């Protein structure tokens, strides 16, 4: 029974808070505009800050009105989500950590709370307490919403950057007529090795390459997974009719490969890119000779 | 069986002789039974003509499944028993990736980027000196 009573009074207090927020949205907006969160985002115009603060206050009022003060997915938040994301993004660009942003959102509560207490000075104490609790819960939910939007923004940014990384990280270079090279930089995972394989095979077709050099100087570590990716790429290139040479195997990596017992027996390997190119040129029947003394050939 | 009848003679793959090399060009998707027929045709052609090389151009093939992969490897094995070398030419990147992902790296098979490169591989770049050179010397 008491639970039921509490639920009813929670609903009413949420509606009361909603009414209070509607009535004083202008005053709350004025106070919030001076808080660090709004002041640091809207540095140019105070009117804009007031405008944004009023939008947030009205959104909170709508959420309270629907009695869903706990719910971060409440429809009332939808309209200000973009605004909140922009503010959170601006703060994190300025170097504020998540905790700081959270603290700044929390700082929005005291001005409203004091306004509420002023307003309800002549009401019974437990009623005021109910209202204050509802308001606190509501502000906590706002805090969650801000952090949630900020995190999902960050996630989207990371995904975008991963895609960009895939695009830029796999250039295929033509070293000679019929010789192409891919300098691999960074850790090879499945997604990247797939892209490397595809771009390399396309380049072999386009440039009529008979030799493809995979240079792993920039790959920090080689484990069995990376080795497997390399073997796959080598096998695919061979099926296309090109021979693959793996170069840039540093002494430490050679030792790791031997320790792991990986069998690269079918793969031609060379210590450096230069050695690999020399091997390819030799196989192509191309020789490089030093120009005759006198510097006639120097360019 | 009904598939075989439907495809009939139209999907029969021609085996052409160019000097000391047999040229086989696959176009479109090859039915399993056609692939087996082709294997038999090539085997007989090599035995009868005594060529030193077989070039299989698969640049027109978009899908190579594990069966066709195995047939290609068997053709190469058959031909090498008859002292002819087999080169698969013009494999598309997507096909190569699929075969590797299937685990079919076809180790015994020679490959070339184009038919031209394959012919060159068989005629000029011939350190093993097959029957062709021997017959030239004799002649």
Short mmCIF file of C-alpha atoms in Angstrom, two decimals:
data_model
loop_
_atom_site.label_atom_id
_atom_site.label_comp_id
_atom_site.label_asym_id
_atom_site.label_seq_id
_atom_site.Cartn_x
_atom_site.Cartn_y
_atom_site.Cartn_z
CA UNK A 1 0.00 0.00 0.00
CA UNK A 2 2.69 2.54 0.90
CA UNK A 3 4.42 1.71 -2.37
CA UNK A 4 1.27 2.53 -4.28
CA UNK A 5 0.93 5.78 -2.38
CA UNK A 6 4.55 6.65 -3.13
CA UNK A 7 4.01 5.98 -6.82
CA UNK A 8 1.04 8.28 -6.95
CA UNK A 9 2.83 11.04 -5.14
CA UNK A 10 5.87 10.59 -7.39
CA UNK A 11 3.63 11.09 -10.42
CA UNK A 12 2.05 14.19 -8.96
CA UNK A 13 5.36 15.65 -7.86
CA UNK A 14 6.76 15.08 -11.39
CA UNK A 15 3.79 16.99 -12.80
CA UNK A 16 4.27 19.72 -10.22
CA UNK A 17 7.94 20.01 -11.18
CA UNK A 18 6.92 20.18 -14.85
CA UNK A 19 4.54 23.03 -14.11
CA UNK A 20 7.22 24.80 -12.08
CA UNK A 21 9.75 24.41 -14.91
CA UNK A 22 7.29 25.78 -17.49
CA UNK A 23 6.40 28.74 -15.30
CA UNK A 24 9.99 29.71 -14.61
CA UNK A 25 11.73 28.57 -17.79
CA UNK A 26 12.77 32.16 -18.52
CA UNK A 27 14.34 32.73 -15.08
CA UNK A 28 16.01 29.31 -15.12
CA UNK A 29 17.40 29.99 -18.57
CA UNK A 30 18.81 33.32 -17.35
CA UNK A 31 20.54 31.61 -14.42
CA UNK A 32 21.83 28.70 -16.52
CA UNK A 33 23.26 31.02 -19.13
CA UNK A 34 25.77 32.18 -16.48
CA UNK A 35 26.80 28.62 -15.60
CA UNK A 36 30.17 27.41 -16.96
CA UNK A 37 28.56 24.82 -19.28
CA UNK A 38 26.53 27.33 -21.31
CA UNK A 39 28.97 30.22 -20.87
CA UNK A 40 31.92 28.23 -22.27
CA UNK A 41 29.98 26.87 -25.25
CA UNK A 42 28.23 30.10 -26.27
CA UNK A 43 31.13 32.50 -25.80
CA UNK A 44 29.94 35.03 -28.37
CA UNK A 45 26.35 35.79 -27.56
CA UNK A 46 24.60 35.55 -24.19
CA UNK A 47 21.22 35.60 -25.93
CA UNK A 48 22.09 32.38 -27.69
CA UNK A 49 23.05 30.79 -24.40
CA UNK A 50 19.72 31.88 -22.88
CA UNK A 51 17.91 30.49 -25.92
CA UNK A 52 19.68 27.13 -25.62
CA UNK A 53 19.14 26.98 -21.86
CA UNK A 54 15.43 27.69 -22.32
CA UNK A 55 15.17 24.86 -24.86
CA UNK A 56 16.78 22.46 -22.39
CA UNK A 57 14.54 23.65 -19.53
CA UNK A 58 11.42 23.20 -21.64
CA UNK A 59 12.57 19.75 -22.73
CA UNK A 60 13.01 18.83 -19.06
CA UNK A 61 9.51 20.17 -18.35
CA UNK A 62 8.07 17.99 -21.12
CA UNK A 63 9.85 14.93 -19.75
CA UNK A 64 8.58 15.66 -16.24
CA UNK A 65 5.09 16.18 -17.62
CA UNK A 66 5.13 12.71 -19.17
CA UNK A 67 6.16 11.41 -15.70
CA UNK A 68 9.17 9.60 -17.12
CA UNK A 69 11.85 11.35 -15.05
CA UNK A 70 13.99 8.15 -15.02
CA UNK A 71 13.83 7.51 -18.72
CA UNK A 72 16.75 8.68 -20.87
CA UNK A 73 14.76 7.70 -23.98
CA UNK A 74 11.82 9.96 -23.05
CA UNK A 75 10.44 11.74 -26.09
CA UNK A 76 11.02 15.13 -24.47
CA UNK A 77 14.80 14.73 -24.80
CA UNK A 78 14.68 14.05 -28.54
CA UNK A 79 14.43 17.72 -29.51
CA UNK A 80 17.45 18.80 -27.43
CA UNK A 81 19.62 15.75 -28.11
CA UNK A 82 21.40 17.42 -31.03
CA UNK A 83 21.88 20.60 -29.00
CA UNK A 84 23.31 18.62 -26.06
CA UNK A 85 25.59 16.65 -28.38
CA UNK A 86 26.93 19.90 -29.85
CA UNK A 87 27.57 21.31 -26.39
CA UNK A 88 29.27 18.14 -25.16
CA UNK A 89 31.39 17.98 -28.31
CA UNK A 90 32.40 21.63 -27.89
CA UNK A 91 33.41 20.96 -24.29
CA UNK A 92 35.45 17.86 -25.11
CA UNK A 93 37.14 19.72 -27.99
CA UNK A 94 38.11 22.36 -25.45
CA UNK A 95 39.84 19.60 -23.49
CA UNK A 96 37.25 18.85 -20.81
CA UNK A 97 37.09 15.25 -19.68
CA UNK A 98 33.85 13.29 -19.41
CA UNK A 99 33.88 13.74 -15.65
CA UNK A 100 34.26 17.51 -16.02
CA UNK A 101 31.36 17.72 -18.48
CA UNK A 102 29.32 15.62 -16.09
CA UNK A 103 30.21 17.96 -13.24
CA UNK A 104 29.20 20.99 -15.28
CA UNK A 105 25.82 19.44 -16.06
CA UNK A 106 25.44 18.70 -12.34
CA UNK A 107 26.17 22.38 -11.63
CA UNK A 108 22.91 23.24 -13.40
CA UNK A 109 20.90 21.67 -10.58
CA UNK A 110 21.55 24.00 -7.57
CA UNK A 111 20.14 27.19 -9.18
CA UNK A 112 16.90 25.40 -10.09
CA UNK A 113 16.72 23.69 -6.72
CA UNK A 114 17.08 26.98 -4.83
CA UNK A 115 14.41 28.53 -7.06
CA UNK A 116 12.12 25.59 -6.28
CA UNK A 117 12.70 25.95 -2.55
CA UNK A 118 11.96 29.71 -2.73
CA UNK A 119 8.78 29.00 -4.64
CA UNK A 120 7.56 26.34 -2.19
CA UNK A 121 8.51 28.18 1.01
CA UNK A 122 4.98 28.05 2.40
CA UNK A 123 4.30 24.36 1.51
CA UNK A 124 4.66 21.42 3.96
CA UNK A 125 8.21 20.12 4.31
CA UNK A 126 7.65 16.57 3.01
CA UNK A 127 5.87 17.89 -0.10
CA UNK A 128 8.85 20.13 -0.85
CA UNK A 129 11.12 17.15 -0.31
CA UNK A 130 9.11 15.13 -2.84
CA UNK A 131 9.44 17.90 -5.43
CA UNK A 132 13.14 18.30 -4.76
CA UNK A 133 13.67 14.55 -5.19
CA UNK A 134 11.79 14.52 -8.49
CA UNK A 135 13.87 17.45 -9.71
CA UNK A 136 17.12 15.77 -8.65
CA UNK A 137 16.18 12.57 -10.47
CA UNK A 138 15.29 14.60 -13.54
CA UNK A 139 18.61 16.44 -13.51
CA UNK A 140 20.42 13.12 -13.06
CA UNK A 141 18.66 11.80 -16.13
CA UNK A 142 19.71 14.91 -18.06
CA UNK A 143 23.29 14.20 -17.02
CA UNK A 144 22.98 10.64 -18.33
CA UNK A 145 21.52 11.86 -21.60
CA UNK A 146 24.37 14.33 -22.10
CA UNK A 147 27.02 11.67 -21.44
CA UNK A 148 25.19 9.16 -23.60
CA UNK A 149 25.04 11.54 -26.55
CA UNK A 150 28.67 12.51 -26.08
CA UNK A 151 29.75 8.86 -26.04
CA UNK A 152 27.79 7.92 -29.13
CA UNK A 153 29.22 10.97 -30.90
CA UNK A 154 32.69 9.74 -29.97
CA UNK A 155 31.87 6.26 -31.20
CA UNK A 156 30.68 7.62 -34.55
CA UNK A 157 33.90 9.64 -34.84
CA UNK A 158 36.01 6.55 -34.16
CA UNK A 159 34.15 4.56 -36.82
CA UNK A 160 34.60 7.35 -39.36
CA UNK A 161 38.31 7.52 -38.62
CA UNK A 162 38.70 3.74 -38.90
CA UNK A 163 37.24 3.92 -42.40
CA UNK A 164 39.58 6.76 -43.32
CA UNK A 165 42.51 4.79 -41.94
CA UNK A 166 41.59 1.84 -44.14
CA UNK A 167 41.55 4.09 -47.18
CA UNK A 168 44.84 5.85 -46.60
CA UNK A 169 46.87 3.03 -45.13
CA UNK A 170 47.21 0.83 -48.19
CA UNK A 171 48.90 2.53 -51.12
CA UNK A 172 50.16 0.31 -53.92
CA UNK A 173 53.36 1.71 -55.42
CA UNK A 174 54.72 0.89 -58.86
CA UNK A 175 58.46 0.38 -58.42
CA UNK A 176 59.29 -0.78 -61.92
CA UNK A 177 57.62 -2.08 -65.04
CA UNK A 178 55.84 -5.14 -63.71
CA UNK A 179 56.85 -4.65 -60.09
CA UNK A 180 54.45 -3.25 -57.48
CA UNK A 181 54.96 -2.84 -53.74
CA UNK A 182 52.70 -2.35 -50.72
CA UNK A 183 54.39 -0.83 -47.68
CA UNK A 184 52.35 -2.13 -44.76
CA UNK A 185 52.29 0.14 -41.73
CA UNK A 186 50.73 -0.65 -38.38
CA UNK A 187 49.04 -3.74 -37.05
CA UNK A 188 47.42 -6.01 -39.62
CA UNK A 189 43.94 -7.16 -38.67
CA UNK A 190 41.44 -9.11 -40.74
CA UNK A 191 39.68 -6.04 -42.13
CA UNK A 192 42.91 -4.34 -43.15
CA UNK A 193 44.48 -7.41 -44.66
CA UNK A 194 41.32 -7.88 -46.72
CA UNK A 195 41.65 -4.34 -48.08
CA UNK A 196 45.36 -4.84 -48.71
CA UNK A 197 44.66 -8.05 -50.60
CA UNK A 198 41.95 -6.47 -52.74
CA UNK A 199 43.92 -3.34 -53.63
CA UNK A 200 47.05 -5.35 -54.34
CA UNK A 201 45.25 -7.77 -56.67
CA UNK A 202 43.54 -4.89 -58.49
CA UNK A 203 46.91 -3.20 -58.92
CA UNK A 204 48.44 -6.42 -60.28
CA UNK A 205 45.74 -6.56 -62.96
CA UNK A 206 45.95 -2.85 -63.79
CA UNK A 207 49.72 -2.62 -64.02
CA UNK A 208 50.36 -6.09 -65.44
CA UNK A 209 52.67 -6.75 -62.53
CA UNK A 210 54.64 -9.97 -62.42
CA UNK A 211 56.06 -9.24 -59.01
CA UNK A 212 54.36 -7.91 -55.90
CA UNK A 213 56.40 -6.90 -52.87
CA UNK A 214 54.79 -6.85 -49.43
CA UNK A 215 56.99 -4.71 -47.23
CA UNK A 216 56.36 -5.28 -43.53
CA UNK A 217 59.00 -2.89 -42.16
CA UNK A 218 56.20 -0.86 -40.56
CA UNK A 219 54.44 -3.82 -38.95
CA UNK A 220 55.42 -3.76 -35.28
CA UNK A 221 54.78 -7.41 -34.47
CA UNK A 222 54.11 -10.55 -36.44
CA UNK A 223 52.00 -13.22 -34.78
CA UNK A 224 50.42 -16.30 -36.29
CA UNK A 225 47.35 -14.32 -37.37
CA UNK A 226 49.38 -11.71 -39.25
CA UNK A 227 51.44 -14.48 -40.82
CA UNK A 228 48.26 -16.20 -41.93
CA UNK A 229 47.03 -12.97 -43.54
CA UNK A 230 50.37 -12.62 -45.33
CA UNK A 231 50.22 -16.20 -46.59
CA UNK A 232 46.71 -15.65 -47.90
CA UNK A 233 47.73 -12.53 -49.78
CA UNK A 234 50.76 -14.31 -51.22
CA UNK A 235 48.63 -17.27 -52.31
CA UNK A 236 46.02 -15.02 -53.93
CA UNK A 237 48.68 -13.07 -55.83
CA UNK A 238 50.20 -16.33 -57.01
CA UNK A 239 46.83 -17.52 -58.28
CA UNK A 240 46.63 -14.34 -60.33
CA UNK A 241 49.97 -15.16 -61.90
CA UNK A 242 52.18 -12.76 -59.95
CA UNK A 243 54.97 -13.75 -57.61
CA UNK A 244 54.88 -12.27 -54.13
CA UNK A 245 57.96 -11.30 -52.15
CA UNK A 246 57.75 -10.43 -48.45
CA UNK A 247 60.38 -7.93 -47.42
CA UNK A 248 61.31 -5.88 -44.39
CA UNK A 249 61.62 -8.75 -41.96
CA UNK A 250 63.66 -7.38 -39.09
CA UNK A 251 65.90 -9.71 -37.06
CA UNK A 252 63.53 -9.64 -34.08
CA UNK A 253 60.59 -10.55 -36.30
CA UNK A 254 62.55 -13.34 -37.97
CA UNK A 255 63.25 -14.77 -34.51
CA UNK A 256 59.58 -14.48 -33.53
CA UNK A 257 58.50 -16.30 -36.69
CA UNK A 258 60.95 -19.13 -36.00
CA UNK A 259 59.97 -19.31 -32.32
CA UNK A 260 56.29 -19.54 -33.23
CA UNK A 261 57.11 -22.32 -35.66
CA UNK A 262 55.35 -20.53 -38.53
CA UNK A 263 56.07 -22.08 -41.90
CA UNK A 264 56.76 -19.40 -44.50
CA UNK A 265 58.56 -21.98 -46.62
CA UNK A 266 56.55 -21.30 -49.76
CA UNK A 267 57.05 -17.55 -49.56
CA UNK A 268 60.04 -15.72 -51.00
CA UNK A 269 61.39 -13.44 -48.27
CA UNK A 270 64.04 -10.74 -48.30
CA UNK A 271 65.52 -8.57 -45.58
CA UNK A 272 64.83 -5.19 -47.15
CA UNK A 273 62.72 -3.62 -49.86
CA UNK A 274 65.87 -2.99 -51.87
CA UNK A 275 66.79 -6.67 -51.76
CA UNK A 276 63.28 -7.62 -52.82
CA UNK A 277 63.41 -5.19 -55.75
CA UNK A 278 66.82 -6.55 -56.74
CA UNK A 279 65.40 -10.08 -56.68
CA UNK A 280 62.39 -9.05 -58.81
CA UNK A 281 64.58 -7.22 -61.34
CA UNK A 282 66.90 -10.20 -61.55
CA UNK A 283 63.98 -12.52 -62.22
CA UNK A 284 62.66 -10.10 -64.85
CA UNK A 285 66.08 -10.10 -66.49
CA UNK A 286 66.65 -6.42 -65.85
CA UNK A 287 70.08 -5.26 -64.72
CA UNK A 288 71.13 -1.95 -63.27
CA UNK A 289 74.64 -0.82 -64.06
CA UNK A 290 76.53 2.17 -62.70
CA UNK A 291 76.95 4.96 -65.27
CA UNK A 292 80.34 5.23 -66.97
CA UNK A 293 82.80 7.46 -65.13
CA UNK A 294 82.69 11.10 -66.25
CA UNK A 295 79.16 11.62 -64.98
CA UNK A 296 77.57 11.56 -68.43
CA UNK A 297 74.68 9.50 -67.10
CA UNK A 298 74.12 11.56 -63.96
CA UNK A 299 70.85 13.36 -63.72
CA UNK B 1 21.44 -35.39 -66.19
CA UNK B 2 18.65 -33.13 -67.41
CA UNK B 3 20.97 -30.16 -66.85
CA UNK B 4 23.53 -31.78 -69.05
CA UNK B 5 20.93 -32.22 -71.78
CA UNK B 6 19.77 -28.65 -71.42
CA UNK B 7 23.27 -27.26 -71.73
CA UNK B 8 23.90 -29.71 -74.55
CA UNK B 9 26.57 -29.02 -77.10
CA UNK B 10 26.46 -25.23 -76.70
CA UNK B 11 28.47 -25.22 -73.49
CA UNK B 12 31.11 -27.52 -74.93
CA UNK B 13 34.49 -25.89 -74.42
CA UNK B 14 36.75 -25.82 -77.51
CA UNK B 15 40.35 -26.97 -77.13
CA UNK B 16 42.54 -25.15 -79.68
CA UNK B 17 46.05 -26.09 -80.70
CA UNK B 18 48.52 -23.25 -81.25
CA UNK B 19 51.87 -24.73 -82.19
CA UNK B 20 53.18 -26.60 -79.19
CA UNK B 21 50.50 -25.27 -76.87
CA UNK B 22 46.84 -26.13 -76.29
CA UNK B 23 44.68 -23.08 -75.62
CA UNK B 24 41.43 -23.49 -73.68
CA UNK B 25 39.28 -20.44 -73.03
CA UNK B 26 36.55 -20.77 -70.43
CA UNK B 27 33.63 -18.38 -70.80
CA UNK B 28 30.95 -17.81 -68.19
CA UNK B 29 30.03 -20.35 -65.57
CA UNK B 30 31.03 -23.91 -66.21
CA UNK B 31 28.69 -26.69 -65.24
CA UNK B 32 30.22 -29.52 -63.20
CA UNK B 33 29.68 -32.14 -65.89
CA UNK B 34 31.10 -29.79 -68.54
CA UNK B 35 34.18 -29.36 -66.39
CA UNK B 36 34.65 -33.11 -66.23
CA UNK B 37 34.12 -33.39 -69.98
CA UNK B 38 36.75 -30.67 -70.48
CA UNK B 39 39.21 -32.53 -68.26
CA UNK B 40 38.77 -35.61 -70.43
CA UNK B 41 39.02 -33.61 -73.70
CA UNK B 42 42.26 -31.92 -72.63
CA UNK B 43 43.76 -35.20 -71.48
CA UNK B 44 43.03 -36.86 -74.81
CA UNK B 45 44.18 -33.84 -76.81
CA UNK B 46 47.52 -33.74 -74.99
CA UNK B 47 48.03 -37.46 -75.46
CA UNK B 48 47.16 -37.35 -79.16
CA UNK B 49 48.96 -34.17 -80.19
CA UNK B 50 52.02 -34.39 -77.95
CA UNK B 51 52.01 -30.68 -77.05
CA UNK B 52 54.32 -29.37 -74.34
CA UNK B 53 51.96 -26.91 -72.71
CA UNK B 54 48.33 -26.21 -71.87
CA UNK B 55 47.01 -22.69 -71.29
CA UNK B 56 43.63 -22.37 -69.57
CA UNK B 57 42.29 -18.83 -69.80
CA UNK B 58 39.74 -18.22 -67.04
CA UNK B 59 39.49 -14.42 -67.37
CA UNK B 60 35.85 -14.85 -68.40
CA UNK B 61 34.96 -16.87 -65.33
CA UNK B 62 33.38 -15.01 -62.44
CA UNK B 63 32.76 -17.92 -60.10
CA UNK B 64 35.21 -20.68 -59.34
CA UNK B 65 33.94 -23.09 -56.71
CA UNK B 66 35.86 -25.82 -54.93
CA UNK B 67 34.89 -28.35 -57.61
CA UNK B 68 36.21 -26.32 -60.53
CA UNK B 69 39.31 -25.56 -58.47
CA UNK B 70 39.91 -29.28 -58.03
CA UNK B 71 39.27 -29.94 -61.73
CA UNK B 72 41.90 -27.34 -62.66
CA UNK B 73 44.41 -28.98 -60.32
CA UNK B 74 43.59 -32.43 -61.80
CA UNK B 75 43.97 -31.17 -65.36
CA UNK B 76 47.43 -29.89 -64.41
CA UNK B 77 48.32 -33.22 -62.80
CA UNK B 78 47.05 -35.18 -65.82
CA UNK B 79 48.95 -32.99 -68.24
CA UNK B 80 52.18 -33.24 -66.28
CA UNK B 81 51.91 -37.05 -66.44
CA UNK B 82 51.82 -36.60 -70.21
CA UNK B 83 54.85 -34.27 -70.06
CA UNK B 84 52.94 -31.06 -70.68
CA UNK B 85 52.93 -28.04 -68.39
CA UNK B 86 49.68 -26.32 -67.50
CA UNK B 87 49.30 -22.59 -66.92
CA UNK B 88 46.08 -21.00 -65.65
CA UNK B 89 45.85 -17.45 -66.96
CA UNK B 90 43.81 -14.36 -66.18
CA UNK B 91 42.26 -15.25 -62.84
CA UNK B 92 40.18 -12.35 -61.55
CA UNK B 93 41.05 -10.82 -58.15
CA UNK B 94 37.67 -11.76 -56.67
CA UNK B 95 38.12 -15.36 -57.80
CA UNK B 96 41.63 -15.49 -56.33
CA UNK B 97 40.39 -14.16 -52.99
CA UNK B 98 37.53 -16.67 -52.93
CA UNK B 99 39.83 -19.60 -53.66
CA UNK B 100 42.28 -18.53 -50.94
CA UNK B 101 39.44 -18.12 -48.44
CA UNK B 102 38.27 -21.62 -49.39
CA UNK B 103 41.77 -22.84 -48.61
CA UNK B 104 42.40 -23.85 -52.23
CA UNK B 105 45.80 -22.39 -53.02
CA UNK B 106 46.36 -24.88 -55.87
CA UNK B 107 50.04 -25.43 -55.09
CA UNK B 108 50.91 -27.55 -58.14
CA UNK B 109 49.46 -25.09 -60.60
CA UNK B 110 51.38 -22.51 -62.65
CA UNK B 111 49.63 -19.20 -63.10
CA UNK B 112 50.03 -16.17 -65.34
CA UNK B 113 48.42 -12.76 -65.46
CA UNK B 114 47.32 -12.93 -69.10
CA UNK B 115 47.18 -15.50 -71.87
CA UNK B 116 50.10 -13.72 -73.52
CA UNK B 117 52.23 -14.05 -70.39
CA UNK B 118 51.24 -17.71 -70.15
CA UNK B 119 52.30 -18.40 -73.76
CA UNK B 120 55.58 -16.62 -73.10
CA UNK B 121 56.10 -18.67 -69.94
CA UNK B 122 55.60 -21.90 -71.91
CA UNK B 123 57.53 -21.05 -75.07
CA UNK B 124 60.45 -18.78 -74.11
CA UNK B 125 61.05 -19.14 -70.41
CA UNK B 126 61.59 -22.89 -70.60
CA UNK B 127 64.53 -24.01 -68.49
CA UNK B 128 63.27 -27.60 -68.35
CA UNK B 129 63.61 -27.87 -72.15
CA UNK B 130 60.64 -30.03 -72.98
CA UNK B 131 60.04 -32.22 -75.95
CA UNK B 132 59.70 -29.20 -78.25
CA UNK B 133 63.32 -28.14 -77.97
CA UNK B 134 64.52 -31.70 -78.15
CA UNK B 135 62.63 -32.29 -81.40
CA UNK B 136 64.06 -29.02 -82.79
CA UNK B 137 67.57 -30.19 -82.03
CA UNK B 138 66.88 -33.55 -83.57
CA UNK B 139 65.29 -31.94 -86.60
#
